[in-house]
Short mmCIF file of C-alpha atoms in Angstrom, two decimals:
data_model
loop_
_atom_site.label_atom_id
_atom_site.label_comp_id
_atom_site.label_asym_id
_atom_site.label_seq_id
_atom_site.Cartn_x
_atom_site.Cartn_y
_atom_site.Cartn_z
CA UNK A 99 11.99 -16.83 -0.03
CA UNK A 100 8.75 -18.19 1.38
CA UNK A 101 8.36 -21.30 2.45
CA UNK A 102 6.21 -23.82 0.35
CA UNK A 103 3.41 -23.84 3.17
CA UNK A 104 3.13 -20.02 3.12
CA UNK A 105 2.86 -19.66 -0.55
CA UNK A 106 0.30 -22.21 -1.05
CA UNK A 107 -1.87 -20.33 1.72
CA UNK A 108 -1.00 -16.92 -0.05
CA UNK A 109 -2.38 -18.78 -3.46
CA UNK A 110 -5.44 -19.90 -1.69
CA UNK A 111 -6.22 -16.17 -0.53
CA UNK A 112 -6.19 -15.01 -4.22
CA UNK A 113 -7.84 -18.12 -5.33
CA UNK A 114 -5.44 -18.25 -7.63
CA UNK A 115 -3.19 -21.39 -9.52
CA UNK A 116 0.38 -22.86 -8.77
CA UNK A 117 1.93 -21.71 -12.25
CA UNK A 118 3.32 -24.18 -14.44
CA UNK A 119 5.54 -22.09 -16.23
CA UNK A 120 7.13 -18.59 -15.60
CA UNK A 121 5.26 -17.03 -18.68
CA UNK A 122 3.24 -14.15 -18.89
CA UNK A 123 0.14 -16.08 -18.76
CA UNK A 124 1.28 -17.24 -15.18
CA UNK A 125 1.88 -13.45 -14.46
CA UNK A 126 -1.29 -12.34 -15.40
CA UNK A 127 -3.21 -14.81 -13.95
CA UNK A 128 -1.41 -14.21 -10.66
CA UNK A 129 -2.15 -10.33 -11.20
CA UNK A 130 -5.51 -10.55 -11.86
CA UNK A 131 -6.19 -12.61 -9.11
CA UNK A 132 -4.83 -10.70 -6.24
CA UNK A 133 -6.06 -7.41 -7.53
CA UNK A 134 -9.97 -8.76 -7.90
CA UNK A 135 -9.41 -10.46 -4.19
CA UNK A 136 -7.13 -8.15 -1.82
CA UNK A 137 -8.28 -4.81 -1.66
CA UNK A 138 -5.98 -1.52 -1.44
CA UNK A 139 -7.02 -0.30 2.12
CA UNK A 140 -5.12 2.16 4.25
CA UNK A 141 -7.81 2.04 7.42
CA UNK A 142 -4.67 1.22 9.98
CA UNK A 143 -2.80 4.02 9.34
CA UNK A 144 -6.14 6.30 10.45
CA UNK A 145 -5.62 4.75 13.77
CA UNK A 146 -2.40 6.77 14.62
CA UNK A 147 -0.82 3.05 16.16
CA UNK A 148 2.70 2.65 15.87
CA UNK A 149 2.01 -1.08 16.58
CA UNK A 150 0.06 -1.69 14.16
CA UNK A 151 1.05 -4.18 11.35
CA UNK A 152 2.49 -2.01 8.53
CA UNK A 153 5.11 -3.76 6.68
CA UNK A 154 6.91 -4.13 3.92
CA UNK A 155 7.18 -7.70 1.72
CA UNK A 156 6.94 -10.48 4.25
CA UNK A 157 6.17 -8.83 7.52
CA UNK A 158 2.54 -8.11 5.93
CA UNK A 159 1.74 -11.34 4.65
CA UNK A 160 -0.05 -12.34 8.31
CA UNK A 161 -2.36 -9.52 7.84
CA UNK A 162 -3.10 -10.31 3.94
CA UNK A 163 -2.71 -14.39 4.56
CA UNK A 164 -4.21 -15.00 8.12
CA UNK A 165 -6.34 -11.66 9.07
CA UNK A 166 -8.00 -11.13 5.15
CA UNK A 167 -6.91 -8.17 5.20
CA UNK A 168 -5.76 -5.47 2.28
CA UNK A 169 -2.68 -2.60 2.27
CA UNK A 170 -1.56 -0.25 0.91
CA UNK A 171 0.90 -0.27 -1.84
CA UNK A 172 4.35 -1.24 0.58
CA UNK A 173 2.34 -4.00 1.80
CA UNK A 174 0.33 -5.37 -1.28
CA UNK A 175 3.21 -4.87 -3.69
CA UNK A 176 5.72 -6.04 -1.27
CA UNK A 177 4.25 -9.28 -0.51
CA UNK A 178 3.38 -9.45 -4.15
CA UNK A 179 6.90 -9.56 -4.25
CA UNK A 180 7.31 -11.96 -2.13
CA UNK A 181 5.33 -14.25 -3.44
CA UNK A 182 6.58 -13.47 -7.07
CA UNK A 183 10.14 -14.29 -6.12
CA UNK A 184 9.60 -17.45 -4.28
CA UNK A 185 7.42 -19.02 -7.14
CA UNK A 186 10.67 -18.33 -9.26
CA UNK A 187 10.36 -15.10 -11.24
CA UNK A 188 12.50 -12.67 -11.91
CA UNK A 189 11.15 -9.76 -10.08
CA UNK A 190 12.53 -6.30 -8.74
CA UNK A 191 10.84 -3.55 -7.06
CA UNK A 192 10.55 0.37 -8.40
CA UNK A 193 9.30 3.27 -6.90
CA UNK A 194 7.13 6.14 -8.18
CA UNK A 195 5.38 9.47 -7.40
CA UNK A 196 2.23 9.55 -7.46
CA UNK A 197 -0.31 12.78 -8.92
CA UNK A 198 -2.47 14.41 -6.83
CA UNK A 199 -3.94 17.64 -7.16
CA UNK A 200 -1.55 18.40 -9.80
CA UNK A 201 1.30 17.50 -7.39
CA UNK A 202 3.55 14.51 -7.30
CA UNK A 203 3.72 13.05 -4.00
CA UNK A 204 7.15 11.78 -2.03
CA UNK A 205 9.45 10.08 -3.66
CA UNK A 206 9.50 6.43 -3.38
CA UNK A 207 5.67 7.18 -2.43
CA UNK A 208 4.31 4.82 -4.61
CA UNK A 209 6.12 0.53 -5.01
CA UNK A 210 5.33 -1.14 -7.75
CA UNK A 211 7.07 -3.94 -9.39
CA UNK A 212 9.43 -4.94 -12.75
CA UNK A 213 8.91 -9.14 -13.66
CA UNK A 214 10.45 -10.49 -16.37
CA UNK A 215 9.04 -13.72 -17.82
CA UNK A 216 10.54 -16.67 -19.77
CA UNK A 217 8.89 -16.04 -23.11
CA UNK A 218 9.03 -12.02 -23.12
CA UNK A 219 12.29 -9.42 -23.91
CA UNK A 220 9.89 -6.82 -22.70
CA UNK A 221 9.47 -6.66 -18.89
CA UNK A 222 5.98 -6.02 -17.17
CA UNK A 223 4.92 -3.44 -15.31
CA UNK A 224 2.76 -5.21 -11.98
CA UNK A 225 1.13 -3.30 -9.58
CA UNK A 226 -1.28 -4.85 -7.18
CA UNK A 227 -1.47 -2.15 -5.04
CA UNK A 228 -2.82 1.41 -6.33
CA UNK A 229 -6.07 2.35 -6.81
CA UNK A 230 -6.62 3.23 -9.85
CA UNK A 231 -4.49 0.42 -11.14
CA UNK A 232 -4.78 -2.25 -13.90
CA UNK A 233 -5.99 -5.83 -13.63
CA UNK A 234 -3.53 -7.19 -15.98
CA UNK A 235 0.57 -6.45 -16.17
CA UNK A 236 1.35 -3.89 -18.77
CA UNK A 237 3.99 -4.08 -20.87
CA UNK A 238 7.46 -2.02 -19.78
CA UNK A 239 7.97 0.40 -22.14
CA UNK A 240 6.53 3.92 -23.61
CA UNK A 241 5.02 4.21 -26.27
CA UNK A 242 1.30 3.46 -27.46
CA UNK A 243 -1.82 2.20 -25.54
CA UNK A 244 -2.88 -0.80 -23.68
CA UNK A 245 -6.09 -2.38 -23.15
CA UNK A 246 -7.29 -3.35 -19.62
CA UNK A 247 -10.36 -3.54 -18.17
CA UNK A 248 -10.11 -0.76 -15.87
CA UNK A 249 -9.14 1.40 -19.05
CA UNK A 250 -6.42 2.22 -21.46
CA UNK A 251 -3.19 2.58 -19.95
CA UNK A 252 -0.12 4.26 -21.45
CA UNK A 253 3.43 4.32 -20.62
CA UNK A 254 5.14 7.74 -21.69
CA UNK A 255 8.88 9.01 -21.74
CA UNK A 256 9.45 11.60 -19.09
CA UNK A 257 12.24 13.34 -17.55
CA UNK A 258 15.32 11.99 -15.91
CA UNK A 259 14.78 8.80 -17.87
CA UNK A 260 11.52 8.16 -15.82
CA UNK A 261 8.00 7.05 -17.23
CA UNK A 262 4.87 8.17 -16.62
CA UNK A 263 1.77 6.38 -16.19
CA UNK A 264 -1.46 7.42 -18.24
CA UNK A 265 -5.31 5.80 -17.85
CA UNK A 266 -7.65 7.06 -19.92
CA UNK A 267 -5.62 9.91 -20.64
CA UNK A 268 -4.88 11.23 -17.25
CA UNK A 269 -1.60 10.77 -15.69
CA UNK A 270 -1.51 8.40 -12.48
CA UNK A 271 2.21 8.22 -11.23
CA UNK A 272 5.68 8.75 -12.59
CA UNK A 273 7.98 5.67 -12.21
CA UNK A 274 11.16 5.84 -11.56
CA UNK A 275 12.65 2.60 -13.79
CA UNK A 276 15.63 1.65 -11.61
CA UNK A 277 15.69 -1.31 -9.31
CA UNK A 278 15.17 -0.96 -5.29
CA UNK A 279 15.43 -2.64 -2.16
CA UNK A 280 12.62 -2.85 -0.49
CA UNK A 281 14.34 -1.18 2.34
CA UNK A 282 14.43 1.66 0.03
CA UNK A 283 10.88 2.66 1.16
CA UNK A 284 10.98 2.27 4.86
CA UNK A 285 11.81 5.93 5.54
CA UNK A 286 8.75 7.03 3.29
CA UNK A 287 6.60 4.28 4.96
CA UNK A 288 7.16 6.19 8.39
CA UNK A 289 5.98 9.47 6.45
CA UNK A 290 2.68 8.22 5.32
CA UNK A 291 2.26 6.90 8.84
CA UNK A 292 3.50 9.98 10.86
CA UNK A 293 3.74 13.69 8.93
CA UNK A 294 0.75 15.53 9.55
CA UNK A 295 0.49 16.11 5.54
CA UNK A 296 0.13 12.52 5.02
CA UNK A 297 -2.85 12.01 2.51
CA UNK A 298 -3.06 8.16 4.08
CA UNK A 299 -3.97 10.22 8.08
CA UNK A 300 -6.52 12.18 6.24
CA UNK A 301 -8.53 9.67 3.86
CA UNK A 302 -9.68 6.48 4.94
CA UNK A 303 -10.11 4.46 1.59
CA UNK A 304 -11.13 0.66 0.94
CA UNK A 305 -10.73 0.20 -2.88
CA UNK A 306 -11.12 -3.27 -5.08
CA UNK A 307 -12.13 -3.92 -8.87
CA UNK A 308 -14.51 -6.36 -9.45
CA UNK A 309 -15.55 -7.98 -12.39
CA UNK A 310 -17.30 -5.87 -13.63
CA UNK A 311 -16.68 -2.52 -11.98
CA UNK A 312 -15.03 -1.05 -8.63
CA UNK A 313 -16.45 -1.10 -5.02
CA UNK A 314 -15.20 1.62 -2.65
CA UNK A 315 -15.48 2.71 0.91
CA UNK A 316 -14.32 6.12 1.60
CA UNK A 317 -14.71 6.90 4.82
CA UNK A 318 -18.83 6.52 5.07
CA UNK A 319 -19.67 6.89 1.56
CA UNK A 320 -19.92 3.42 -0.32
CA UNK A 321 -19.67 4.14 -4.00
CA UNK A 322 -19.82 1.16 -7.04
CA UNK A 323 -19.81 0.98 -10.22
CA UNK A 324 -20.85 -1.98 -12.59
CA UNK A 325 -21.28 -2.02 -15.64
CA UNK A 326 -20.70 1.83 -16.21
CA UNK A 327 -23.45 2.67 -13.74
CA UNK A 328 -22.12 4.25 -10.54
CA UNK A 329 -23.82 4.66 -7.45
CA UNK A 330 -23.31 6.24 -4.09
CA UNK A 331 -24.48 5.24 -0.69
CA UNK A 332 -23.50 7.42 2.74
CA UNK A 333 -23.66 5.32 5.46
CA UNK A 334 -25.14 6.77 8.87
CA UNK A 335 -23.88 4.72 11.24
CA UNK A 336 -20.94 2.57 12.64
CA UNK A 337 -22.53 -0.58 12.13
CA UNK A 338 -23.29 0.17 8.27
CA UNK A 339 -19.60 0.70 8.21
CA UNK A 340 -18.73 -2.34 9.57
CA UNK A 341 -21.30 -4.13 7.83
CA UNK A 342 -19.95 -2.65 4.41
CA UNK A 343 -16.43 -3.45 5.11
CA UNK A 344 -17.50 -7.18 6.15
CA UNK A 345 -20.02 -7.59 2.68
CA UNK A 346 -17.56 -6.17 -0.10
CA UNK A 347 -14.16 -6.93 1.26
CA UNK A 348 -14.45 -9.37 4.00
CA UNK A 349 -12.98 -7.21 6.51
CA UNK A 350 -13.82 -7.41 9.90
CA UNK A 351 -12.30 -4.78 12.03
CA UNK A 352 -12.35 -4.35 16.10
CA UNK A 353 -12.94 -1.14 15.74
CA UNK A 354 -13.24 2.64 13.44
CA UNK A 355 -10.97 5.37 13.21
CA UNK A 356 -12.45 8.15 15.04
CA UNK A 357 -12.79 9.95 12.06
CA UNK A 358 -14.14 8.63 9.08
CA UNK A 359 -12.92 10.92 6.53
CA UNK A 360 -14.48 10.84 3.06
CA UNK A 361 -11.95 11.17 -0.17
CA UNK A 362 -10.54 8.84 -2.62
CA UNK A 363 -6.65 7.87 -3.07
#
């Protein structure tokens, strides 16, 4: 549990309300707030640090509270968590596999996050930290589409009992709909971070929705989109990256990876 001090600076980064209630208003409120104001960024796990502040729930809130900094999903979902649970909801984290290339990733690649709420039976599905992600909660269950500005999401029945995650018709990740620590994911953690297969090692990506579109920096090519009309920018040198990171995200970083490799997550 945080203390009072720490969540009201964690509701100040988001710009977002003290809720009044533990209703799904509060819920998406709180959603939509982090995911339009912390971006999903992986840039320190390019740097090949140990040291380097990776953690999971609390140990990352200095680097999304005091340092304005994004994560990845361990460390954006995990303090989400956090922060969740000590405002009073009922909250539990899940894990996933993500898609890519046709291929789901590890398992317990992806966290994301079960909240019930005082005036639903239906959980919600939060998730503050993928890419490709929705603004709003979705509702916990298969079975027909949901609206959200960054498309139409769908839950699905898959094997195993799991669920799979569709936007706009294309599957994202499959979740895995049984409650975790968030210990759980500290072995995988130390994959992303270490195996020479890691997809974070090999793509440098700086992702965040805005109101009306997405911003992203992958490795030196600045795409956004608003308003349906997507553009793309490759930047030449060091300082436009720094100078991007700083303008869209408010990131100010000591220093690059040594490689700035382009791709998406």
């Amino acid at each position: 549990m945080l203390d009072p001090t720490t969540v009201d600076a964690y509701l100040r980064r988001i710009g977002a309300k003290r809720p009044e209630r533990l209703d799904g208003k509060a819920l998406a409120h709180l959603h939509e707030r982090h995911v339009l104001s912390v971006p999903f960024e992986n840039v320190d796990f390019a740097f090949g640090r140990p040291s380097l502040p990776v953690g999971l729930g609390e140990p990352a809130l200095e680097k999304i509270i005091d340092r304005g900094r994004g994560g990845c999903c361990y460390e954006l979902n995990g303090a989400f968590f956090t922060l969740l649970r000590s405002l009073g909801f009922d909250v539990e984290p899940m894990g996933g596999r993500v898609l890519e290339d046709g291929v789901f990733g590890p398992l317990l690649g992806h966290l994301c996050l079960r909240v019930r709420t005082e005036d639903s039976a239906v959980p919600w599905l939060a998730d503050v930290g993928y890419g490709r992600a929705f603004r709003f909660p979705l509702r916990l269950r298969a079975g027909g589409p949901q609206q959200d500005p960054q498309g139409t999401f769908e839950l699905a029945e898959a094997p195993r009992g799991d669920l799979d995650l569709y936007r706009d018709g294309e599957l994202q990740y499959r979740l895995e709909p049984r409650t975790r620590e968030l210990a759980d994911f500290a072995p995988t953690l130390w994959w992303f971070r270490s195996a020479d297969d890691s997809p974070f090692l090999a793509r440098q990506v700086c992702s965040m929705p805005t109101p009306t579109g997405r911003v992203t920096l992958a490795g030196r090519t600045l795409t956004r989109t608003e308003n349906g009309v997507r553009t793309q920018e490759e930047l030449t040198d060091d300082a436009a990256v720094h100078a991007a990171y700083r303008t869209w995200f408010g990131i100010e970083l000591d220093a690059l990876p040594d490689s700035q490799t382009d791709g998406e997550l």
